XYZ file of C-alpha atoms in Angstrom:
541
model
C -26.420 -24.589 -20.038
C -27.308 -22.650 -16.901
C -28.670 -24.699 -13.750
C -31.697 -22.272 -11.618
C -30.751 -22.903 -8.066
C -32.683 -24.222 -5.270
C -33.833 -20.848 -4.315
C -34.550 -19.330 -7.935
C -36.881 -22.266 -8.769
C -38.649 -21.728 -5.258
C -39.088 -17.994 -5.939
C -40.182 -18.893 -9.685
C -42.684 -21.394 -7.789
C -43.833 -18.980 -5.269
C -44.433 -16.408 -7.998
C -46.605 -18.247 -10.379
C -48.657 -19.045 -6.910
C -48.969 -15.695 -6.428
C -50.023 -15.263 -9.881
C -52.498 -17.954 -9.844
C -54.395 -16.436 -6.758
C -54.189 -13.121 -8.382
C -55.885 -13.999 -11.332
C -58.675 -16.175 -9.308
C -58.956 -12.741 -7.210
C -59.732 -10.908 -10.729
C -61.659 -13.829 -11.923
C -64.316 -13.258 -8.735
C -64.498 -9.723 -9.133
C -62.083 -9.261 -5.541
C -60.858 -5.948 -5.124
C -57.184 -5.468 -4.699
C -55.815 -4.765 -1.552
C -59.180 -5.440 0.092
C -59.659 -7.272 3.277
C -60.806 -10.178 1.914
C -57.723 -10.742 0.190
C -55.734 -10.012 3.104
C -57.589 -12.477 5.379
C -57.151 -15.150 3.039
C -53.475 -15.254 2.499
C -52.821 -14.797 5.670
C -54.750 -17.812 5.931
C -52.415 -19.426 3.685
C -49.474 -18.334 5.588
C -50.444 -19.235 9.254
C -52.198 -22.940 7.518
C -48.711 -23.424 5.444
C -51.499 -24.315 2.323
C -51.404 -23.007 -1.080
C -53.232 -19.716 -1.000
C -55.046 -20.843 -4.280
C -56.034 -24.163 -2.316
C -57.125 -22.866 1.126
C -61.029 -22.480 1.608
C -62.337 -19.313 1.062
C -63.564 -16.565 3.556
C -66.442 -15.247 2.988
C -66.073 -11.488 2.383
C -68.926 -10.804 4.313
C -68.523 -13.367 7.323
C -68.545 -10.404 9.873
C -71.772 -8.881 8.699
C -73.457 -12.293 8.763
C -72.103 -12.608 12.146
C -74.402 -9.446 13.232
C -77.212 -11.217 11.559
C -77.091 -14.222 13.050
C -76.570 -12.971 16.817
C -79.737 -10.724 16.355
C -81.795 -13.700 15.867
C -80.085 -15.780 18.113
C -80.403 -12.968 21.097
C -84.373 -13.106 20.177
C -84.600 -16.955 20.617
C -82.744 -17.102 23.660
C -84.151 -14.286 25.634
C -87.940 -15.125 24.605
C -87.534 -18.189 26.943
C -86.943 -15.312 30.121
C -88.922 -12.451 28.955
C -92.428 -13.568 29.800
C -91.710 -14.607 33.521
C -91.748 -11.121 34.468
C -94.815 -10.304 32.521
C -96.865 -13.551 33.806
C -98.298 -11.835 36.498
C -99.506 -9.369 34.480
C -100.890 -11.572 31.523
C -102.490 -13.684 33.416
C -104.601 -11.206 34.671
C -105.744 -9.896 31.855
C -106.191 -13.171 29.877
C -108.028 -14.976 33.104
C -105.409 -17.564 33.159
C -105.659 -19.697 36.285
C -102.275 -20.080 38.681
C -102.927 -24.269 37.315
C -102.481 -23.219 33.612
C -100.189 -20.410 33.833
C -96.705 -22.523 33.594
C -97.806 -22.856 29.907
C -96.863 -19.713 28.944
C -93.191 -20.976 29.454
C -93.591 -24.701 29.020
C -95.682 -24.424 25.518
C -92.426 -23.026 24.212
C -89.942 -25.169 25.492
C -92.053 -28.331 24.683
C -91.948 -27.575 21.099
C -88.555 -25.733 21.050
C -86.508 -28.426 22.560
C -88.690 -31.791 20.911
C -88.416 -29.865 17.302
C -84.822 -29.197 17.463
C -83.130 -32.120 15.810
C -85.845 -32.207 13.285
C -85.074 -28.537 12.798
C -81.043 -29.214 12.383
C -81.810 -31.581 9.645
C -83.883 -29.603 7.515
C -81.320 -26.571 7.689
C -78.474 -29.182 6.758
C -80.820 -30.220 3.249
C -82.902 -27.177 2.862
C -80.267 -24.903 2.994
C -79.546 -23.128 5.924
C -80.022 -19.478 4.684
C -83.144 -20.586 3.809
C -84.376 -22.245 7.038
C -82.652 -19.136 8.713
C -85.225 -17.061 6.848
C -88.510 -19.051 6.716
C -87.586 -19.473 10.833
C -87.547 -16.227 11.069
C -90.683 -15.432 9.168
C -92.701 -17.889 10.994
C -91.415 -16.504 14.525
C -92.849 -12.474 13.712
C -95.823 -14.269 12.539
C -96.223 -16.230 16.081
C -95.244 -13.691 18.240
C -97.786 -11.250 16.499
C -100.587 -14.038 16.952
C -99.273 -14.005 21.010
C -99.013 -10.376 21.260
C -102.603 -9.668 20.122
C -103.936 -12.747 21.800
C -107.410 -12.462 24.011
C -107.663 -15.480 25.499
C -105.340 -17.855 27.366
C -105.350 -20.836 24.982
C -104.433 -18.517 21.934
C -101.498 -17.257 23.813
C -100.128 -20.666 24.404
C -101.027 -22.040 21.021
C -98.767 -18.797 19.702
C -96.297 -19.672 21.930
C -95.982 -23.060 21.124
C -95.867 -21.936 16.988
C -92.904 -19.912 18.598
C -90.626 -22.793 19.916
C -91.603 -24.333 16.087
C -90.004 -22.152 14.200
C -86.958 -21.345 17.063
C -86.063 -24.636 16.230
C -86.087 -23.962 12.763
C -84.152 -20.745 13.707
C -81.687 -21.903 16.026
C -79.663 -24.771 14.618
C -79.498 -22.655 11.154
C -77.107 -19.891 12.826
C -75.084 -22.143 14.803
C -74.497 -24.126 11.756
C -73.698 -20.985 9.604
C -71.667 -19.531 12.064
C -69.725 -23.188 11.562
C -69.652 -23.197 7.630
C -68.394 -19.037 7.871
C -65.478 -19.637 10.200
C -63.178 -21.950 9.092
C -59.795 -20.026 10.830
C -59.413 -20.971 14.270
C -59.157 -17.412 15.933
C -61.577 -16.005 13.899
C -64.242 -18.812 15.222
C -62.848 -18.231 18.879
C -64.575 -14.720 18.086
C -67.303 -15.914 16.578
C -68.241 -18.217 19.685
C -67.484 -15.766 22.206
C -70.121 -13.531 20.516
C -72.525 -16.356 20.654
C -71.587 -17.956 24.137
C -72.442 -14.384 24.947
C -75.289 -14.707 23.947
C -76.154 -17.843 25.163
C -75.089 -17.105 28.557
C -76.476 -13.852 28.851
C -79.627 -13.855 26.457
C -81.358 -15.108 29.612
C -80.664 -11.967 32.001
C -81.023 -9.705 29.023
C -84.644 -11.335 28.058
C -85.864 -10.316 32.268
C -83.939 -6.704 31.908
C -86.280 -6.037 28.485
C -89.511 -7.722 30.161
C -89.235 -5.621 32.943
C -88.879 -2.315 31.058
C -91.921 -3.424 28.204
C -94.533 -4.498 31.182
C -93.542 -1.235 33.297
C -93.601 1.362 30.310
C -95.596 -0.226 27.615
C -97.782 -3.828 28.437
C -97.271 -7.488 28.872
C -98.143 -7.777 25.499
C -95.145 -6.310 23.613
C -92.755 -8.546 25.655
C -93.864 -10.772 22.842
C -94.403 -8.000 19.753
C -90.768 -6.966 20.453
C -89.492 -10.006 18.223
C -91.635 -8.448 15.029
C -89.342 -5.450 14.668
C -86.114 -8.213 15.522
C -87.030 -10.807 13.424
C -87.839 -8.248 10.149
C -84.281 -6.631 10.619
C -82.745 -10.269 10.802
C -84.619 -10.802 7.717
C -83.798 -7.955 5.630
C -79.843 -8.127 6.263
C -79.898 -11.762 5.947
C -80.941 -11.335 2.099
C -77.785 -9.688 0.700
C -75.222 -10.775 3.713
C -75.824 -14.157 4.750
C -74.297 -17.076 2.618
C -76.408 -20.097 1.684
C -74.897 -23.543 2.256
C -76.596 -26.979 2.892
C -75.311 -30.576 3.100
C -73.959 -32.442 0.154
C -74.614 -36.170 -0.584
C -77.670 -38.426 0.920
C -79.954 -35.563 2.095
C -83.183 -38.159 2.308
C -85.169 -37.236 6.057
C -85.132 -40.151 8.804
C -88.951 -39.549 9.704
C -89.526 -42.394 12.119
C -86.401 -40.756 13.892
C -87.921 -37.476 13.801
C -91.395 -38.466 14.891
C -89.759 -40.853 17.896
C -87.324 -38.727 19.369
C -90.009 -35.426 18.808
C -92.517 -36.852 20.917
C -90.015 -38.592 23.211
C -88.108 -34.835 24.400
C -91.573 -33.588 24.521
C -93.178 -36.059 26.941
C -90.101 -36.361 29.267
C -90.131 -32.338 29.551
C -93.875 -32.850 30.023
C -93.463 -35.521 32.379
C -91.106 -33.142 34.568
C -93.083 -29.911 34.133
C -95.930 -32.010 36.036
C -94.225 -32.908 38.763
C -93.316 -29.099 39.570
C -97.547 -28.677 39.719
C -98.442 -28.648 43.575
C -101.377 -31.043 42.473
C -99.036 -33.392 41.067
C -96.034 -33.823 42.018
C -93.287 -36.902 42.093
C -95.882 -39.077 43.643
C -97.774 -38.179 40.830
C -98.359 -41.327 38.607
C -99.199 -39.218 35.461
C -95.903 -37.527 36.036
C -94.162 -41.007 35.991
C -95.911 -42.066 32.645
C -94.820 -39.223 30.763
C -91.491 -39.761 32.180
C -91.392 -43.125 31.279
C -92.994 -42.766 28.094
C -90.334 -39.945 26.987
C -87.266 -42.261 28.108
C -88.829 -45.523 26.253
C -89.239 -43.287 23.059
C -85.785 -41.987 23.445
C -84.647 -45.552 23.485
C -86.498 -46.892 20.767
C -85.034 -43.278 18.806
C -81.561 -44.979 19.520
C -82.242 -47.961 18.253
C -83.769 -46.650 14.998
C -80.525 -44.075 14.424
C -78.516 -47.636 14.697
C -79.932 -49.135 12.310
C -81.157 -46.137 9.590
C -78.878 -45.399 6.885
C -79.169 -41.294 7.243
C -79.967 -40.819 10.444
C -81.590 -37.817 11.907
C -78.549 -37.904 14.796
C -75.773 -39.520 13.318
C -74.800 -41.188 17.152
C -71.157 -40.857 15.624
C -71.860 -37.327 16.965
C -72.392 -37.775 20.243
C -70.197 -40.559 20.718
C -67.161 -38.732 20.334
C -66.051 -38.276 23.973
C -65.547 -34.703 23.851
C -68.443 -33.405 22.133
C -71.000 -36.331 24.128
C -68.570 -34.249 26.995
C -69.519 -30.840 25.551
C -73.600 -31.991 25.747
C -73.606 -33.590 29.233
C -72.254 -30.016 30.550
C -74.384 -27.997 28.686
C -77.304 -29.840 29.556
C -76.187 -29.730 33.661
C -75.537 -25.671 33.060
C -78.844 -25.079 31.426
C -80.530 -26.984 34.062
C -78.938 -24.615 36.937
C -78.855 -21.484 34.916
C -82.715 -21.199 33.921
C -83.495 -22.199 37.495
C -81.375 -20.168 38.797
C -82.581 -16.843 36.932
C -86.726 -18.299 37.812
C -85.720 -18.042 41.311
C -83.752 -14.801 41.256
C -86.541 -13.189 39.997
C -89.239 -14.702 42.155
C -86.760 -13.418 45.182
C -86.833 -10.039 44.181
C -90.144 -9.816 43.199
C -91.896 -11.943 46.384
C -89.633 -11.262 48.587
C -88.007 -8.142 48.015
C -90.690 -6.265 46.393
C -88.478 -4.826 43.700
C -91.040 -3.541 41.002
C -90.993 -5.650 37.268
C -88.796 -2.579 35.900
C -86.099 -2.831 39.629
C -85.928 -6.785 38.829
C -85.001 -6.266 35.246
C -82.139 -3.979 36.065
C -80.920 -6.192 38.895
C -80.161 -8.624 36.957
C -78.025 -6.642 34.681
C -74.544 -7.806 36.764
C -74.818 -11.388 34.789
C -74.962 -9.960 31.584
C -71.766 -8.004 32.441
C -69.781 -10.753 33.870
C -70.702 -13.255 30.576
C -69.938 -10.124 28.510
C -66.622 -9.978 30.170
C -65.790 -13.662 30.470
C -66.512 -13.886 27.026
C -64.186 -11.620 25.442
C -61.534 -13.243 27.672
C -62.166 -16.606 26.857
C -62.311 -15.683 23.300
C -58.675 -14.897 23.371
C -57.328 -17.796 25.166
C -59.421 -20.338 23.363
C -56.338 -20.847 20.462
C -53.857 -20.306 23.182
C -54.753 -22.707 25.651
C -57.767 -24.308 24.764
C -60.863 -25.206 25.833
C -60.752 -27.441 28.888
C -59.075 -25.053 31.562
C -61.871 -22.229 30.477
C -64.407 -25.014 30.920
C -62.631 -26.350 34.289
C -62.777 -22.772 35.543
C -66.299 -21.311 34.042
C -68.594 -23.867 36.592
C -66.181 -23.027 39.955
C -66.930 -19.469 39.226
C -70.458 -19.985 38.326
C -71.147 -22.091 41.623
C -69.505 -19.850 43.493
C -72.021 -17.063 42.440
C -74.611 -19.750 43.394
C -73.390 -20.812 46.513
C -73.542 -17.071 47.573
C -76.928 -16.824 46.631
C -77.900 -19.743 49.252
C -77.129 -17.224 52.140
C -80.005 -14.615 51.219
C -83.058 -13.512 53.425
C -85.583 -11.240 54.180
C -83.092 -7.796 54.287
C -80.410 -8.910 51.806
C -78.537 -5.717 49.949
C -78.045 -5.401 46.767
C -74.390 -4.316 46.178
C -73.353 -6.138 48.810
C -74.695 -9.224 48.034
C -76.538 -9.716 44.689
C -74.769 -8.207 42.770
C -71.309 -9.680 43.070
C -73.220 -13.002 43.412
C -74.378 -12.593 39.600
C -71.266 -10.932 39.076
C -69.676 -14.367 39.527
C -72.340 -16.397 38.237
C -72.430 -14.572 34.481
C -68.430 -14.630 34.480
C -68.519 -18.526 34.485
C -71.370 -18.941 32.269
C -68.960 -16.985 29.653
C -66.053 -19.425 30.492
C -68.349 -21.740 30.029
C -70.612 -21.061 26.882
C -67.623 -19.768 24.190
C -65.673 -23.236 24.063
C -68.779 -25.087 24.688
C -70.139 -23.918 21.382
C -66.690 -24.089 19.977
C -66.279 -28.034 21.195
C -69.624 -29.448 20.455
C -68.586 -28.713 16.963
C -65.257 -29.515 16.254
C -64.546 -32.205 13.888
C -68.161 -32.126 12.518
C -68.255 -32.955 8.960
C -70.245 -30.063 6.555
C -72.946 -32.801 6.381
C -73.724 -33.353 10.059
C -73.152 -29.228 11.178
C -77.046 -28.838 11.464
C -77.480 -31.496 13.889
C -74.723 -31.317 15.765
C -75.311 -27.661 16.754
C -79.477 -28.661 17.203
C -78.447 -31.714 19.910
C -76.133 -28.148 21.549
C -79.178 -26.513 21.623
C -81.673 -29.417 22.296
C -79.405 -30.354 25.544
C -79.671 -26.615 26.619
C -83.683 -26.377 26.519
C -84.557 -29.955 27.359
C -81.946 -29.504 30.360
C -83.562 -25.908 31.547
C -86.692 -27.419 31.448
C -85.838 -30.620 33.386
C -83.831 -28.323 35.864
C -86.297 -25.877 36.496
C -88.999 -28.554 37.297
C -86.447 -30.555 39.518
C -85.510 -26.657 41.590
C -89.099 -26.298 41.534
C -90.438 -29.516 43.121
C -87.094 -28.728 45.722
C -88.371 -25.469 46.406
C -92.024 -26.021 46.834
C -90.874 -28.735 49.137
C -88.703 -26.652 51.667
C -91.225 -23.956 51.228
C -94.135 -26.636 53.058
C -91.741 -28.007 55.181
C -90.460 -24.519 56.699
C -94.162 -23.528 57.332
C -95.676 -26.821 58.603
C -92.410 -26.303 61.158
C -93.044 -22.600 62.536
C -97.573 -23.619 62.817
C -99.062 -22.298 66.219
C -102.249 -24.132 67.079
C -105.175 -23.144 64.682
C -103.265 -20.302 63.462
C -102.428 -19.552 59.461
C -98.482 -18.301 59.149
C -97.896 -15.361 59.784
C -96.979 -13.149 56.574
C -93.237 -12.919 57.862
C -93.331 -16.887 58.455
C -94.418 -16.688 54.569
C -91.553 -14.574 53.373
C -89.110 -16.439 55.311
C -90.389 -19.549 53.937
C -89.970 -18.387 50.256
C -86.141 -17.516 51.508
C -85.243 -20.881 52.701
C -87.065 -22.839 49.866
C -84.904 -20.476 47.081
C -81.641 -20.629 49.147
C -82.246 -24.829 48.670
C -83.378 -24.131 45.106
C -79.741 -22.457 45.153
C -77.900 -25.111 46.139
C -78.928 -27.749 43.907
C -78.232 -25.176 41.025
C -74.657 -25.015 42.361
C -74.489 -28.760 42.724
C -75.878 -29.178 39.057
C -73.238 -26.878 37.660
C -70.562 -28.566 39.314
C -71.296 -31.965 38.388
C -70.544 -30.562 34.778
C -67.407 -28.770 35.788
C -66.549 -33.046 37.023
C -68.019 -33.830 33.644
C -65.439 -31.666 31.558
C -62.093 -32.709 33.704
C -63.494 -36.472 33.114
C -64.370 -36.700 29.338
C -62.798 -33.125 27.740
C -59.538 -34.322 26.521
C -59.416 -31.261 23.612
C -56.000 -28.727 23.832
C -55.356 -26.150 21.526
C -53.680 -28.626 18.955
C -56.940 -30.126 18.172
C -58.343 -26.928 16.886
C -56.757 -26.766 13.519
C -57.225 -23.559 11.419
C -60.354 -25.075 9.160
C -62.279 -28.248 10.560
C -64.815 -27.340 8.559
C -63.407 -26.225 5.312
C -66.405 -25.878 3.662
C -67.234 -23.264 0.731
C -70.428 -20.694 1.231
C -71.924 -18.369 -0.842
């Protein structure tokens, strides 16, 4: 009787392997030779799994990829896009100066308190479905803010905006998690949406300034019906649906608490940016308070419910409650930091809406660039040196910015200023999107990429009322200090006051970004080994 060797019973194994996966390829209709096929054995060889036992790639991961970063790049930039076309709204609309922050606040109120609620439902609904109906419901705002005729209507549509952003938001994040299972392939697949994150901002005052100058105030906010439809259509026959398995009952104390608690502590801070108000302010202080004692009594209720709406197993984990604290810091510089760009070049500069837009074009190129690099060196090295490095560069670009005034060039100055500042916001964003999720079971993906998102908003809004009150502050103090007896300033005592209370504005951008840079070397203990090749191996489609 003859004895197979070692080897011939390994190839014999190897062989009916093979086999087996062909046959499942011919059993789902897989082409041969196609890239799907390709992708997921090698797959099996890089994992060292079974290639009939490693989770499947979705044939059409790439297309949904396109999807999802259209409607991402619509959510993000429709925070920016109507600064440069207040001016111009409010005129028309009879908006007072007192009421005109709402444009921009009834948004983020409703965006960032929504959010977690929003993360949830995409994790039981389904999350191609969520994607859609989010979708949907933002054409159907921004068409009720485009056509608006008075100022209440507008911020009404705006605030059904930041509704269904929240619904739209946390969907793709969490599809993007439930597509990309291989760890180079998700490097990718964050860099294209750290892109966008980083640079959805500059790109959303580039496209105001071209609709307001060409076209009207108006379409800065139609724009998103043409978007949203196209995100619609191809998300019918190329996005996957997936949704949560197990206990999928909603934790609505949670989701009523925590709701009103983001949106009273954003509310509490956008008051004390109003001249009127202010930190002394003790309305400012209640909403404050109010929002914190909520957020509290949220805590305790997640403790003690048995499906919470944010599992705090999520953002306990040192690296991801790492990931948040930094994102939150680098939203709160970064949306400041664009508010008072543009204000500089506009006020100061007198760059037209359409000469603003454009300048701010180098950011968009740096993050662009950054993220492409990062991409690549996210499985190589990980993610803590790109994160150690993206908030030096960013506060450099910052830092530079505190040394403008009345006759400051362009190319000499701004531009490799934001130059800087968009390369570290692409260090920055691609393994922050990449961290905040890793180790995230299927169930919890909705809600840990909504608390990403939530910490991005509620941060920009808390920062941009903080640089405010800074800047409205210096701005005073510089003019009370250059007063001649009975005299108003002088229009250059003005303009110079605008520099110096930007240039502080600046500053405490740069400080706020570097805190987080402290932040990641502190808590970010991730390296490339703790990226495996399929945290999330979950099946789609």
């Amino acid at each position: 009787m003859r004895v197979a060797s070692h080897s011939q019973l390994k190839a014999y194994a190897e062989q009916r392997i093979s086999v087996g996966s062909e046959v499942r390829f011919a059993r789902e209709g897989i082409p041969h030779g196609s890239a799907y096929r390709r992708d997921h054995m090698m797959a099996a060889e890089t994992s060292g799994v079974r290639p009939d036992h490693v989770p499947q790639l979705h044939p059409r991961r790439w297309a949904a990829l396109g999807v999802i970063a259209i409607s991402q790049l619509m959510v993000v930039l429709d925070a920016t896009i109507v600064n440069i076309a207040l001016p111009s709204a409010r005129a028309d609309l009879g908006i007072t100066v007192a009421d005109q922050q709402w444009v921009v606040t009834a948004y983020t109120l409703a965006f960032g308190g929504l959010l977690l609620l929003g993360g949830r439902i995409a994790d039981y609904w389904g999350r191609k479905r969520t994607f859609m109906v989010g979708a949907v419901g933002f054409a159907a705002a921004s068409a009720v803010g485009g056509l608006a005729t008075t100022g209440p209507l507008l911020f009404g549509a705006r605030a059904l905006q930041g509704v269904f952003g929240a619904l739209l938001a946390p969907a793709s994040l969490a599809l993007l998690t439930v597509l990309f299972t291989e760890a180079r392939e998700r490097a990718k697949a964050f860099a294209v949406y750290g892109a966008i994150a980083g640079g959805g901002s500059a790109v959303g005052l580039l496209l105001g300034g071209v609709l307001t100058e060409y076209a009207s105030w108006r379409w800065c906010l139609l724009v998103n019906i043409p978007i949203a439809l196209l995100a619609l259509i191809l998300a019918i026959p190329l996005v996957p649906e997936s949704k949560a398995d197990g206990d999928t009952s909603y934790d609505i104390p949670g989701a009523v608490v925590v709701t009103l608690g983001l949106a009273s502590l954003v509310y509490g801070f956008t008051e004390a940016a109003k001249p009127e108000k202010g930190w002394n302010s003790g309305t400012t202080w209640a909403f404050i308070g109010a929002g914190l004692a909520l957020l509290v009594i949220f805590v305790l209720i997640e403790r003690s419910s048995r499906n919470p709406l944010l599992p705090l197993r999520i953002v306990l984990d040192r690296n991801r409650g790492g990931a948040y604290l930094t994102s939150m810091l680098v939203g709160a510089g970064l949306f400041g930091a664009f508010l008072f760009l543009t204000l500089f070049l506009q006020n100061v500069l007198g760059y037209t809406p359409l000469k603003a837009g454009f300048a701010s074009l180098p950011t968009t190129v740096g993050v662009l660039i950054s993220a492409a690099v990062a991409s690549s060196l996210l499985p190589r090295i990980g993610p803590k040196i790109p994160m150690l490095v993206g908030p030096v560069l960013a506060a450099a670009g910052m830092i530079s910015l505190r040394f403008i005034d009345l006759d400051t060039s362009f190319w000499a100055h701004l531009m490799p200023a934001q130059l800087l500042l968009g390369l570290g916001l692409g260090f920055t964003f691609v393994p922050l999107s990449s961290l905040a999720l890793v180790g995230v079971p299927a169930h919890d993906a909705g809600a840990a990429s909504a608390t990403l998102n939530a910490t991005q908003q509620v941060g920009g809004s808390l920062g941009t009322a903080l640089l405010n009150t800074i800047a409205t502050s210096a701005i005073t103090a510089y003019i009370a200090s250059h007063l001649t007896a009975n005299q108003p300033p002088s229009p250059q005592v003005q303009l110079e006051a605008q520099v110096d209370g930007y240039a502080d504005a600046f500053t405490w951008a740069a400080g706020l970004i570097l805190l987080a840079g402290v932040i990641t070397a502190v808590l970010i203990k991730v390296s490339k080994d703790d990226l495996p090749s399929g945290e999330t191996a979950v099946h789609v489609g």
